[in-house]
Coordinates of C-alpha atoms in Angstrom, one line a residue:
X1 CA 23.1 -3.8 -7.8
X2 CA 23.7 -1.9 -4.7
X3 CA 20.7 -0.9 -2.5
X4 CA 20.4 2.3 -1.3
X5 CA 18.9 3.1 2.3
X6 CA 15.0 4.6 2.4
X7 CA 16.3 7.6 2.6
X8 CA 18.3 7.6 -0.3
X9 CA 15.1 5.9 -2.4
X10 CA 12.0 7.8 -1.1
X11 CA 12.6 11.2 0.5
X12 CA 10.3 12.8 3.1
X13 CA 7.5 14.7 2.1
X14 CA 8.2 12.9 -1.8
X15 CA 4.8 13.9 -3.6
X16 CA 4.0 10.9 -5.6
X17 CA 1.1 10.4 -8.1
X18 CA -0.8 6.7 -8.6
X19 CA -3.9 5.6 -10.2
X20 CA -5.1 2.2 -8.9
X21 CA -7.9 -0.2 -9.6
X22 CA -9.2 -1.7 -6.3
X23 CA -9.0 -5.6 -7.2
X24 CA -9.4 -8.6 -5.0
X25 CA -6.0 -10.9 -5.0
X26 CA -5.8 -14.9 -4.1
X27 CA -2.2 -15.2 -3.7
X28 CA 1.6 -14.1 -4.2
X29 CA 3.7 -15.1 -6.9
X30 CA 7.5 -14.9 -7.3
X31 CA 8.6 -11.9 -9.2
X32 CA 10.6 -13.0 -11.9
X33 CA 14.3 -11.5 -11.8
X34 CA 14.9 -8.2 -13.8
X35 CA 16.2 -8.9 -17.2
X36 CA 19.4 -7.0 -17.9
X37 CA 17.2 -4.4 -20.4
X38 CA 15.6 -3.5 -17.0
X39 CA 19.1 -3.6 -15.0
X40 CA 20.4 -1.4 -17.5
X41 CA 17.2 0.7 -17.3
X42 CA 17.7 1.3 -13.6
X43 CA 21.3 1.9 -13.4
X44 CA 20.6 4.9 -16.1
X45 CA 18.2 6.7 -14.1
X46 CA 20.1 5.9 -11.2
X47 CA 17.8 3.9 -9.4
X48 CA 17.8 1.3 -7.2
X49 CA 15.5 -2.2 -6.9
X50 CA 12.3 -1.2 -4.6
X51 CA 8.9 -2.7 -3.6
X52 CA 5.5 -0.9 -4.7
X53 CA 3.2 -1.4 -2.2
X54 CA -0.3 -0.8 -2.4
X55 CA -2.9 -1.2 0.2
X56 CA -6.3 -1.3 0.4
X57 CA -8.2 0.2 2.9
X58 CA -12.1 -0.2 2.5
X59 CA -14.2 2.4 4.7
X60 CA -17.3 0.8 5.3
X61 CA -18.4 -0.4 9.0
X62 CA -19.8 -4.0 9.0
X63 CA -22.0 -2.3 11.7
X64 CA -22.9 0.3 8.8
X65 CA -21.6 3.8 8.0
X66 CA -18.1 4.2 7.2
X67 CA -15.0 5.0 8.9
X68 CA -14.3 9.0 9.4
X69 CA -12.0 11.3 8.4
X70 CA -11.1 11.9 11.9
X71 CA -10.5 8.1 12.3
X72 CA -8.8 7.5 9.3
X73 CA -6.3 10.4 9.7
X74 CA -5.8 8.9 13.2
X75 CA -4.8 5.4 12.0
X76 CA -3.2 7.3 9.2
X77 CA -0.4 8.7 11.8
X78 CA 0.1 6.3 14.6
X79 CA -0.2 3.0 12.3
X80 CA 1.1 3.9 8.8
X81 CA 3.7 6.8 9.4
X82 CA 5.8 5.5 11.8
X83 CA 6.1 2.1 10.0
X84 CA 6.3 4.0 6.8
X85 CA 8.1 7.5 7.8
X86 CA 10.2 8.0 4.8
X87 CA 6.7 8.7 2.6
X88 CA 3.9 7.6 1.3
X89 CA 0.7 8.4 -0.6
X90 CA -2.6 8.1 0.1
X91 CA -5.6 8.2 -2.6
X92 CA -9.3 8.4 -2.5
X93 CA -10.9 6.0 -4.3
X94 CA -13.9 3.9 -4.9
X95 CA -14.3 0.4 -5.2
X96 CA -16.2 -2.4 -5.0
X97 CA -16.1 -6.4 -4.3
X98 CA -18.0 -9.6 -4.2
X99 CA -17.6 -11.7 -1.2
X100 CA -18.7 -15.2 -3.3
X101 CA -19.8 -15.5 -6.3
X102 CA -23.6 -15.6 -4.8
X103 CA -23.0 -12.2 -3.1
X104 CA -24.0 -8.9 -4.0
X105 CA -21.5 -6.6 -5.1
X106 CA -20.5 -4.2 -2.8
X107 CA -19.6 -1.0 -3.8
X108 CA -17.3 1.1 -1.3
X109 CA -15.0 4.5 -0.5
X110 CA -11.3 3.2 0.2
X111 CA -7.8 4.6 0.8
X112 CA -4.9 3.4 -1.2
X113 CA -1.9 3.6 0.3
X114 CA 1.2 3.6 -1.6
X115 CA 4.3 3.0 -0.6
X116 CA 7.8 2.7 -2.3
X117 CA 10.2 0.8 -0.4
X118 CA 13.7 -1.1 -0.7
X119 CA 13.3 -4.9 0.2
X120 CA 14.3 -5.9 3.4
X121 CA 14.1 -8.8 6.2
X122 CA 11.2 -6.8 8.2
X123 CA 9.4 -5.8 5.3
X124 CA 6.4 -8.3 5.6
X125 CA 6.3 -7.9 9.3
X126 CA 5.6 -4.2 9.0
X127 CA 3.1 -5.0 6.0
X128 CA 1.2 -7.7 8.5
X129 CA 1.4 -5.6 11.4
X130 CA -0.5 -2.6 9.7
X131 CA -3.0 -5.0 8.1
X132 CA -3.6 -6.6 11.4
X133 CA -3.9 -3.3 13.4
X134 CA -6.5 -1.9 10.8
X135 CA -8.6 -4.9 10.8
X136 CA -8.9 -4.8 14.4
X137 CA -9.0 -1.6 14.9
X138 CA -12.1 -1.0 12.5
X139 CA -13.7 -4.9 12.6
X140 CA -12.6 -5.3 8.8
X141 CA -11.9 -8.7 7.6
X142 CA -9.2 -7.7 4.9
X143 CA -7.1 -5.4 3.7
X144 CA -5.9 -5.8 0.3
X145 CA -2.4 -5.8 -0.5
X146 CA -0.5 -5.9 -4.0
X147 CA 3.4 -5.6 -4.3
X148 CA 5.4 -5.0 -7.5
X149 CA 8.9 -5.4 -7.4
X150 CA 11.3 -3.1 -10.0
X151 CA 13.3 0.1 -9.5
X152 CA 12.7 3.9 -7.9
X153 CA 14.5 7.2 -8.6
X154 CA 13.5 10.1 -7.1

């Protein structure tokens, strides 16, 4: 199959709609490869193989209270968009996570951030790089990440 640029795959300003359960993840796995029902399936709605990408971005300050508005549209437009200019969505969500097993559960607001993107070489640098810069930037000690691959027409 022929992959098309970003461009071509998520247009700017593409209004996208996601529902998401905030879960916790150990590891990756190796997608298996699409079956030719699903190449077929692609090809017909003239689509081309893509990445979902969801992050998870939890609000709360280890210090207490919880990141801003201000703060998060900040990060929002000098960290996401101009790894990610092509488009994205961003949804308000709650969720909640247990450190260990012997911790409490902590129930939070988060963003999820999802993004629809072709594979490519710098992919997972640009993934790590925006993790990296919101754990830093807001003393966080993970950012949830889940990607799916399959096929995107817009």
């Amino acid at each position: 199959m022929r992959r098309l640029p970003l461009r071509r795959i998520l247009p700017s300003g593409q209004a996208l709609i996601f529902g998401a359960t905030l879960l916790g993840i150990s590891g990756c796995a190796t997608a298996p490869a699409p079956t030719p029902q699903e190449k077929t399936l692609c090809k017909a709605i003239t689509g081309a193989p893509a990445e979902s990408i969801t992050l998870a971005f939890g609000l709360s300050l280890s210090e207490g209270g919880e990141i801003t508005e201000a703060e998060w549209d900040d990060f929002l437009a000098r960290e996401v968009t101009p790894r990610f200019p092509a488009g994205l969505s961003v949804m308000e969500v709650r969720g909640q996570w247990q450190d260990t097993p012997a911790s409490p559960i902590i129930h939070e607001r988060a963003r999820l951030v999802w993004i629809i993107a072709p594979s490519s070489p710098g992919l997972g640098a640009k993934l790590t790089a925006l993790r990296d810069a919101y754990k830093k930037r807001f003393n966080q000690s993970s950012v949830a990440a889940f990607i799916h691959s399959g096929c995107a027409s817009f």
